[in-house]
CSV table of C-alpha atoms and ligand atoms in Angstrom, one decimal:
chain,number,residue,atom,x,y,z
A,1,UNK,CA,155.0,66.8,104.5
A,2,UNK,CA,156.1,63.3,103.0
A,3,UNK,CA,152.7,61.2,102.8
A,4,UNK,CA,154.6,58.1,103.6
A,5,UNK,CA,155.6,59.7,107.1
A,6,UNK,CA,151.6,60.1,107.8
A,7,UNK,CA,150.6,56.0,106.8
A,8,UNK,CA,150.6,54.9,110.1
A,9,UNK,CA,148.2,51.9,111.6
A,10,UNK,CA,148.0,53.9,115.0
A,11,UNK,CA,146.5,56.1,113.6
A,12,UNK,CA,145.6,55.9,110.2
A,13,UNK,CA,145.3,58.6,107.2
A,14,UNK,CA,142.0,59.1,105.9
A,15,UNK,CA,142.8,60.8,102.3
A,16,UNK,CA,140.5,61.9,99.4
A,17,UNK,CA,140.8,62.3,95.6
A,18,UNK,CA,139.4,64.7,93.3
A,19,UNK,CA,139.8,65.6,89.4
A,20,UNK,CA,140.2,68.9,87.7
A,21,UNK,CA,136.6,70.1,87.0
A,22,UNK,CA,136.2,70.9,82.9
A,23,UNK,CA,133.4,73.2,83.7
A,24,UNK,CA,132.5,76.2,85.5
A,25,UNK,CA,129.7,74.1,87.3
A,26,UNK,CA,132.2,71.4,87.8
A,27,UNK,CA,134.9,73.6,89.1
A,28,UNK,CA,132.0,74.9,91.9
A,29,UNK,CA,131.2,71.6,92.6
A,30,UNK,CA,134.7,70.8,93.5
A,31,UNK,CA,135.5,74.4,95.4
A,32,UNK,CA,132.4,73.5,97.9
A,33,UNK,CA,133.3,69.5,98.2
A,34,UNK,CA,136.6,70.6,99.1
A,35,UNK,CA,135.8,73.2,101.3
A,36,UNK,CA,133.2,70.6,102.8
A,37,UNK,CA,135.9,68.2,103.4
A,38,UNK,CA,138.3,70.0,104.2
A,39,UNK,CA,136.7,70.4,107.8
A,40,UNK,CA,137.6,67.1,108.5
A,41,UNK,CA,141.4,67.5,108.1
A,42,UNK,CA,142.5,64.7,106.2
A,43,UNK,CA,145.8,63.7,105.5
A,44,UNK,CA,146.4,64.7,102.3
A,45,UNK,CA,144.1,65.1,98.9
A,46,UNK,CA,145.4,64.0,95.7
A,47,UNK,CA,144.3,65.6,92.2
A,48,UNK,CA,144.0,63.7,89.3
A,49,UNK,CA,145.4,63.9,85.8
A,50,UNK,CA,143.3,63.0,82.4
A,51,UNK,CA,143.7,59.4,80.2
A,52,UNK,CA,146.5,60.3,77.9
A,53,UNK,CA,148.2,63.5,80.4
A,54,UNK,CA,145.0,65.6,79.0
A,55,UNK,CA,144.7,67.3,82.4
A,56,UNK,CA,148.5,68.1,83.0
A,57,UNK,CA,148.6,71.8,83.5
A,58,UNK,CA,145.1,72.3,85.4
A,59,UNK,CA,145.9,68.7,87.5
A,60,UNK,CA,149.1,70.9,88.8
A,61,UNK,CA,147.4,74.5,89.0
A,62,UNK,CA,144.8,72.7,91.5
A,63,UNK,CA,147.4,71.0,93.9
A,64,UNK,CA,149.3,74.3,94.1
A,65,UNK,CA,145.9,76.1,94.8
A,66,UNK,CA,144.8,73.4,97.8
A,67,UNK,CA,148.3,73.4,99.1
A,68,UNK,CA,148.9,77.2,99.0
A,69,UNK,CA,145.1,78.5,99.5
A,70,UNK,CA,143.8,76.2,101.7
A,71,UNK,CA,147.1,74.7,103.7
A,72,UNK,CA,146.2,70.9,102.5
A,73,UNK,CA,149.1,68.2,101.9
A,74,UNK,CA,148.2,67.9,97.9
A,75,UNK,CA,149.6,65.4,95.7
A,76,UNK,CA,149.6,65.4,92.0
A,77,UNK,CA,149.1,62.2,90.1
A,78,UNK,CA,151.5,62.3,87.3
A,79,UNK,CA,151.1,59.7,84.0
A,80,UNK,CA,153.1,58.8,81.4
A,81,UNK,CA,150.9,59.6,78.7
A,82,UNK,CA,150.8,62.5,75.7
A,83,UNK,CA,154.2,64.0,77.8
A,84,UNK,CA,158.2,63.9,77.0
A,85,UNK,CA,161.2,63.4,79.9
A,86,UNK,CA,161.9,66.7,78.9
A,87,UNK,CA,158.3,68.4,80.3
A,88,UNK,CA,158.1,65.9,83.1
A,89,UNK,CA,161.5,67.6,84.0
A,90,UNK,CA,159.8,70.7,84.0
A,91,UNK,CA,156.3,69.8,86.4
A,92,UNK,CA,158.6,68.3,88.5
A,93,UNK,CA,161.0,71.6,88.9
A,94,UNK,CA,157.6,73.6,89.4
A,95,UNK,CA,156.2,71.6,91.7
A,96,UNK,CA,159.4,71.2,93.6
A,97,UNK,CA,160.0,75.0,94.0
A,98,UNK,CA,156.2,75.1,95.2
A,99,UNK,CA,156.6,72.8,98.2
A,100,UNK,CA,154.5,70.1,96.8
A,101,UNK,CA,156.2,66.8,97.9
A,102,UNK,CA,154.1,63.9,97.2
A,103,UNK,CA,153.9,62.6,93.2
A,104,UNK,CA,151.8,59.6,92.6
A,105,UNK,CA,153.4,57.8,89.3
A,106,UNK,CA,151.2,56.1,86.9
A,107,UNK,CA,150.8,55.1,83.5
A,108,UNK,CA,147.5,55.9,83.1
A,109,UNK,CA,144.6,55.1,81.2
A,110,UNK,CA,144.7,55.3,77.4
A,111,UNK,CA,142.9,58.4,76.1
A,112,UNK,CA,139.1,58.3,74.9
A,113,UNK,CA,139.0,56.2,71.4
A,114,UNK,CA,142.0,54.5,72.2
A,115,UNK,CA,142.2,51.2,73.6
A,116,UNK,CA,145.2,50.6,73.9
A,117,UNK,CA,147.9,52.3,76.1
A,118,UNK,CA,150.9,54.4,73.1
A,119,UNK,CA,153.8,56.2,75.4
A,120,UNK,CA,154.7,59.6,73.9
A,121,UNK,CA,157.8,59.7,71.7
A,122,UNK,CA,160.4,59.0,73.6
A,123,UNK,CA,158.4,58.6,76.6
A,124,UNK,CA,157.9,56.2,78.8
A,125,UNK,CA,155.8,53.1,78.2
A,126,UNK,CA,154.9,51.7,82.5
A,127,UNK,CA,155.3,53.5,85.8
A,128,UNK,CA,158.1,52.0,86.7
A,129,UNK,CA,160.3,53.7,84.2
A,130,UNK,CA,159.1,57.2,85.2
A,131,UNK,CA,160.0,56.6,88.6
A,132,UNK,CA,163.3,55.6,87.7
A,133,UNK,CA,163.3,58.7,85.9
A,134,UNK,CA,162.4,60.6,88.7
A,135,UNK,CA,164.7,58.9,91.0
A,136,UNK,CA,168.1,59.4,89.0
A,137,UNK,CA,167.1,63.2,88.7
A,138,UNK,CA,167.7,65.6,91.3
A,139,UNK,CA,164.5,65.6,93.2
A,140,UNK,CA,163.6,64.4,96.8
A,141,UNK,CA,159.6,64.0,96.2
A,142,UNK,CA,158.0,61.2,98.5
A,143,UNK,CA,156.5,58.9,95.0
A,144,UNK,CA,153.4,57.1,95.4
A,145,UNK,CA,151.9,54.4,92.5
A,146,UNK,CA,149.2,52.3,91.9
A,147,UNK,CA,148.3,48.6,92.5
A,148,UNK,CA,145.1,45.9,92.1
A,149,UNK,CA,144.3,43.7,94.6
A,150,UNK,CA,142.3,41.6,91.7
A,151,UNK,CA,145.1,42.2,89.3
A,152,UNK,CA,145.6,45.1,86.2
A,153,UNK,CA,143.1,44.7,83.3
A,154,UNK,CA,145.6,43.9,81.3
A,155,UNK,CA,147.6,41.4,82.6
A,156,UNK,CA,147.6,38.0,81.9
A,157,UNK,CA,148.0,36.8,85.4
A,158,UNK,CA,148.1,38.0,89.2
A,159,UNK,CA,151.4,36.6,89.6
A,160,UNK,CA,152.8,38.8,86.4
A,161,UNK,CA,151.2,42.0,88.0
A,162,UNK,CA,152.6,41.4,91.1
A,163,UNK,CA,156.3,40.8,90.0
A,164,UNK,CA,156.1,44.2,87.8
A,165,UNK,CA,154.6,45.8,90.5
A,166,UNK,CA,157.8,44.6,92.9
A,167,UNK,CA,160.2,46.1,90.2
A,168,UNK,CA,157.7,49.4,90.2
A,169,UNK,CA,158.2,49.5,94.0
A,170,UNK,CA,162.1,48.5,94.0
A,171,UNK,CA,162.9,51.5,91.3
A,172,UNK,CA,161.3,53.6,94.4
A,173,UNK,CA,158.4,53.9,95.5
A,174,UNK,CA,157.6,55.1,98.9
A,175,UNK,CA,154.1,54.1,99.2
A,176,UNK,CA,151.0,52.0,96.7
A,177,UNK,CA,147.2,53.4,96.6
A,178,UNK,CA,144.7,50.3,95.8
A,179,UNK,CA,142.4,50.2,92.9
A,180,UNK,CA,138.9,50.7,94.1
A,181,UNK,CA,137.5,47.3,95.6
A,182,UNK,CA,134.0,46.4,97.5
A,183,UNK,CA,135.1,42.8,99.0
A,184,UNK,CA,138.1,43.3,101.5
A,185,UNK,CA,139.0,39.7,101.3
A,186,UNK,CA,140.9,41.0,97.7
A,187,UNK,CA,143.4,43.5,99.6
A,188,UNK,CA,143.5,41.4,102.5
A,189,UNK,CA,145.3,38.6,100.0
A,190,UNK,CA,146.7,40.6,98.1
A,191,UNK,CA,148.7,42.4,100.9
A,192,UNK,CA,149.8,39.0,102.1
A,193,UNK,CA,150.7,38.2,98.7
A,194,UNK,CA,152.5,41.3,98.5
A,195,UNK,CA,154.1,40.9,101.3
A,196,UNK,CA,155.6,37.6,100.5
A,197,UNK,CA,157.0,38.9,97.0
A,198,UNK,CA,159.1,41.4,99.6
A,199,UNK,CA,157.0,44.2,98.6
A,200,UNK,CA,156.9,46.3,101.9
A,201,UNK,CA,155.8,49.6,101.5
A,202,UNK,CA,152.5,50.7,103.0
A,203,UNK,CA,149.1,49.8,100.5
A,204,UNK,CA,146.7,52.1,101.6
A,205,UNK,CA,143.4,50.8,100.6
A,206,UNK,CA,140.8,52.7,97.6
A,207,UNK,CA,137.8,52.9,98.8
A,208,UNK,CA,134.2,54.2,96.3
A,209,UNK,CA,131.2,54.7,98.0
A,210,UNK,CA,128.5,53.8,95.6
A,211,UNK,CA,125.9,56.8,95.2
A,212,UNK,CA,124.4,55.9,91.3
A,213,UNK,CA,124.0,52.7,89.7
A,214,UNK,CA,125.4,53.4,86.5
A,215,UNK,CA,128.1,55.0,87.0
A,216,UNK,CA,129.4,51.9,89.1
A,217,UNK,CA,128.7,49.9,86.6
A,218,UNK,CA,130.8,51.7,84.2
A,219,UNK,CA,133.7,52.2,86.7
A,220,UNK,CA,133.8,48.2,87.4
A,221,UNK,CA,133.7,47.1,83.8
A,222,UNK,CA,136.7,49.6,83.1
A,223,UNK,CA,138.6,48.4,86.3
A,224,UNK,CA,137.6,45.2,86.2
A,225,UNK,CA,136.7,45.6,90.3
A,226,UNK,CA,134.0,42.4,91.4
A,227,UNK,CA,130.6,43.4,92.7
A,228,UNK,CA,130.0,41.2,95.5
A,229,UNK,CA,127.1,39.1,94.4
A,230,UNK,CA,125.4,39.9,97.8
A,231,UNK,CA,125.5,44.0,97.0
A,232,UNK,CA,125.0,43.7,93.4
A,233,UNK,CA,121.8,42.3,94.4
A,234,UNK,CA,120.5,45.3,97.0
A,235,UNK,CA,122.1,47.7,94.3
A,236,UNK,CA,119.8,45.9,91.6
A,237,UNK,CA,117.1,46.6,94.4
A,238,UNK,CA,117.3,50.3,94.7
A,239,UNK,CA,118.8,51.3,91.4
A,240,UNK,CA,115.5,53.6,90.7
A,241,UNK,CA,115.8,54.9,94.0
A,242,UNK,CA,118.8,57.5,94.4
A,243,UNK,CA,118.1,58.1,98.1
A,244,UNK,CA,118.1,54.1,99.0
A,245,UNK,CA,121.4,53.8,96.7
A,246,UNK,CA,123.5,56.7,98.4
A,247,UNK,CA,122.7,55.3,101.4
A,248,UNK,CA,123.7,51.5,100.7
A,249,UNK,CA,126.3,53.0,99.3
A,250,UNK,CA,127.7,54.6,102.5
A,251,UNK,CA,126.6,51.6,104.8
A,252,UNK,CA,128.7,49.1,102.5
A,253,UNK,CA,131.8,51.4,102.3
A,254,UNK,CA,131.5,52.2,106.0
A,255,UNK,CA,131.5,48.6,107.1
A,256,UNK,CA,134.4,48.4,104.5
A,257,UNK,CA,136.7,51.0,106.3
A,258,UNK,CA,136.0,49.9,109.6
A,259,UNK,CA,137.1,45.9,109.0
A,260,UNK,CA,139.9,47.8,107.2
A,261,UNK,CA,140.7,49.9,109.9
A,262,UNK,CA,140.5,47.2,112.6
A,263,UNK,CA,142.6,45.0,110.6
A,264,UNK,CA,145.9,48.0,110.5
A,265,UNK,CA,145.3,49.4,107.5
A,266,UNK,CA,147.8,52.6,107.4
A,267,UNK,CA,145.0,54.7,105.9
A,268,UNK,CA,142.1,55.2,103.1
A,269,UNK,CA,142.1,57.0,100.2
A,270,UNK,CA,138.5,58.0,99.3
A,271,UNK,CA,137.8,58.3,95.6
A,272,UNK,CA,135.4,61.1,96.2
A,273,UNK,CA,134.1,62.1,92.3
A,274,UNK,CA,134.2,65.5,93.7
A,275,UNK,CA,131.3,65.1,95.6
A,276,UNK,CA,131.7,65.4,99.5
A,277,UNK,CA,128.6,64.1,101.5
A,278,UNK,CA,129.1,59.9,101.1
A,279,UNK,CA,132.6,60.5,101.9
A,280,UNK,CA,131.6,62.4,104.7
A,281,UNK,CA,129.3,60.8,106.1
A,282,UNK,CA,131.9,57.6,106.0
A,283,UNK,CA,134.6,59.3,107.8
A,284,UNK,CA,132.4,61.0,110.3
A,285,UNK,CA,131.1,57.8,111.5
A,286,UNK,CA,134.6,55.9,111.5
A,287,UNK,CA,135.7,59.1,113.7
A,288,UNK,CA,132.7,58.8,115.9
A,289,UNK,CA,133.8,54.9,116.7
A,290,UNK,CA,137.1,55.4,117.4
B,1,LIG,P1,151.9,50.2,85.3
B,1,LIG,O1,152.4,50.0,86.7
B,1,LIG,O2,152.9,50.7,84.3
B,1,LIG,O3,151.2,48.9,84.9
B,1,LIG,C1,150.4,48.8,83.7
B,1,LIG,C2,150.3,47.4,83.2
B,1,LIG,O4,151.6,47.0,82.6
B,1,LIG,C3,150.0,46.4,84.3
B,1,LIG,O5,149.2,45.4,83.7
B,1,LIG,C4,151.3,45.8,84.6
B,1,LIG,O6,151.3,44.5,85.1
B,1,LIG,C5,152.1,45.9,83.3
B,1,LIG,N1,153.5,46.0,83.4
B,1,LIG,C6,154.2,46.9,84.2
B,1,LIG,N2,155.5,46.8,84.0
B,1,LIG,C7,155.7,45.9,82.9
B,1,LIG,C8,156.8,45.4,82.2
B,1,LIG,N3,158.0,45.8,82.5
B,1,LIG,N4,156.6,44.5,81.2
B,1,LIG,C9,155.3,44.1,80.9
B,1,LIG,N5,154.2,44.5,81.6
B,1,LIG,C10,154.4,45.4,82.6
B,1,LIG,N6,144.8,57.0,85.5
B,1,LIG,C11,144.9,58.2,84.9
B,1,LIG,O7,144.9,58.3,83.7
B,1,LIG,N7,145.0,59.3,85.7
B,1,LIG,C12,145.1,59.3,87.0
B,1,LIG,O8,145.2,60.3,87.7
B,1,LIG,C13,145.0,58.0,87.7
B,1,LIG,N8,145.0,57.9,89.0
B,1,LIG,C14,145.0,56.6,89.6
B,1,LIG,C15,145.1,56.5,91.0
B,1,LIG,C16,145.1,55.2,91.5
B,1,LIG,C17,145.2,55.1,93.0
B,1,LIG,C18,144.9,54.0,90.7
B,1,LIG,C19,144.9,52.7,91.4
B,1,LIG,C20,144.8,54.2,89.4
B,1,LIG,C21,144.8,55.4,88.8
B,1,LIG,N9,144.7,55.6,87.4
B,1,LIG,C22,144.8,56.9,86.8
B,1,LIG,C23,144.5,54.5,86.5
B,1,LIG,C24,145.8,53.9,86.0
B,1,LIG,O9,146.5,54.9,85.2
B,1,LIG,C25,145.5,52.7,85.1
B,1,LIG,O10,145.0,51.6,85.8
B,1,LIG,C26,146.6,52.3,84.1
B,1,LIG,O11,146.0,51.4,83.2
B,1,LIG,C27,147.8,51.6,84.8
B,1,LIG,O12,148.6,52.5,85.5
B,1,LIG,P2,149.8,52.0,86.4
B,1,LIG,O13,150.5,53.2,86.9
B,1,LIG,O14,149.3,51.0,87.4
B,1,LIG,O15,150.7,51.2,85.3
């Protein structure tokens, strides 16, 4: 199933994200999130790949595994980094022969150490170039890509982000997933600013619910996401308190999705961290609502 034919404001795709577990604790972790989420039949899941390609061939093993084992839409995030045209060629061919056919294309992050963002030799140095790539070969995958409704880290300027994401979009992309954000009134303007640069594929929303204080903080200073001053307050308040944080956590991202969802969103893509019970609280109670 082509992703793009399930983003729909009538009625909208809840999806959820996970990343190849680098331990045997990790990988149970993920095995009973998954199962646990599974139950609530989302859309599709997508697996992530390592800063630097780092998690290529266990990112692919686990899509094939959830789509075959488990009969979920999967989608592999793909990145430029650490990998020629010539392997790409060859994920591609594998998971094109497998049935899988939704790719999300991204740069991606710079490995650990590194700073700043090196494309393999003869690789290819922004998304958009690996989705022209993808497009000229012979493949017929449904490509997804990545967008920030406060801007990239490391642009200079909104407006520059927003033309390079136009030519990402233009080279083909079906469909853009949103960096994590807390304050809706970001995608809101962003989509309308999106929207006048012609960009009109769906932009499915990225939605974090907040269960530890630290690790938020970490994620925000990397993505450069605002903290609503409001929330950064309550999250100061409960920061020693893990119970009090999950569920502010859930509260804020719930009253997220459902101004989202009133508002037409096409979907949400949960980043789950491989743990199921925020996300599934969320989604149960947008579900009870509607
Ligand atoms: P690009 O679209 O290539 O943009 C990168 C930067 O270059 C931007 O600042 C952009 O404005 C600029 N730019 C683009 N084109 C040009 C041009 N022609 N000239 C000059 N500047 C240009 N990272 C991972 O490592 N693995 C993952 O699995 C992963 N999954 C993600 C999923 C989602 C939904 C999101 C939102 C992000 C994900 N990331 C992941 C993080 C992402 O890889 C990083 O944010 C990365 O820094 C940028 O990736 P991109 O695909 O948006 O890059």
């Amino acid at each position: 199933m082509k992703i793009r034919n399930r983003l729909n404001p009538s009625d909208p795709c809840f999806s959820f994200e996970f990343f190849p577990p680098r331990t045997d604790e990790g990988e149970a972790n993920l095995l009973k999130a998954l199962e646990d989420l599974a139950t609530l039949q989302p859309g599709f899941v997508s697996v992530t790949e390592g800063a630097g390609g780092s998690t290529r061939a266990k990112t692919v093993e686990l899509v094939l595994r959830i789509k075959q084992e488990a009969g979920i839409e999967a989608m592999a995030h793909l990145t430029c980094g650490g990998h020629s045209p010539a392997e790409l060629r060859t994920v591609l061919e594998r998971l094109s022969a497998a049935k899988v056919d939704n790719v999300l294309v991204l740069r991606g992050d710079p490995p650990k150490g590194q700073t700043v963002f090196e494309p393999a030799p003869g690789g290819f140095r922004y998304a958009s170039e690996m989705v022209r790539f993808i497009r000229e070969e012979d493949f017929n995958f449904c490509l997804g890509g990545a967008c920030y409704p406060e801007g990239h880290v490391e642009t200079p300027s909104r407006d520059d982000d927003l033309r390079h994401l136009k030519a990402k979009v233009d080279a083909g992309l079906d469909f853009v997933v949103t960096q994590l954000f807390f304050d809706n009134a970001f995608y809101f303007d962003f989509v309308e600013r999106a929207r006048r640069a012609g960009i009109n594929v769906p932009i499915v929303p990225g939605i974090m619910p907040i269960t530890n204080y630290e690790q938020i903080q970490r994620f925000t200073r990397l993505c450069g996401a605002t903290v609503p001053m409001r929330l950064a307050l309550q999250l100061e308040r409960v920061k020693d308190n893990p119970e009090a944080m999950a569920q502010l956590g859930v509260a804020h991202a719930t009253v997220q999705c459902m101004e989202l969802l009133s508002r037409g969103v096409p979907g949400i893509h949960f980043y789950t961290l491989n743990k199921s019970p925020a996300t599934r609280m969320i989604v149960s109670a947008l579900r009870a609502r509607s």
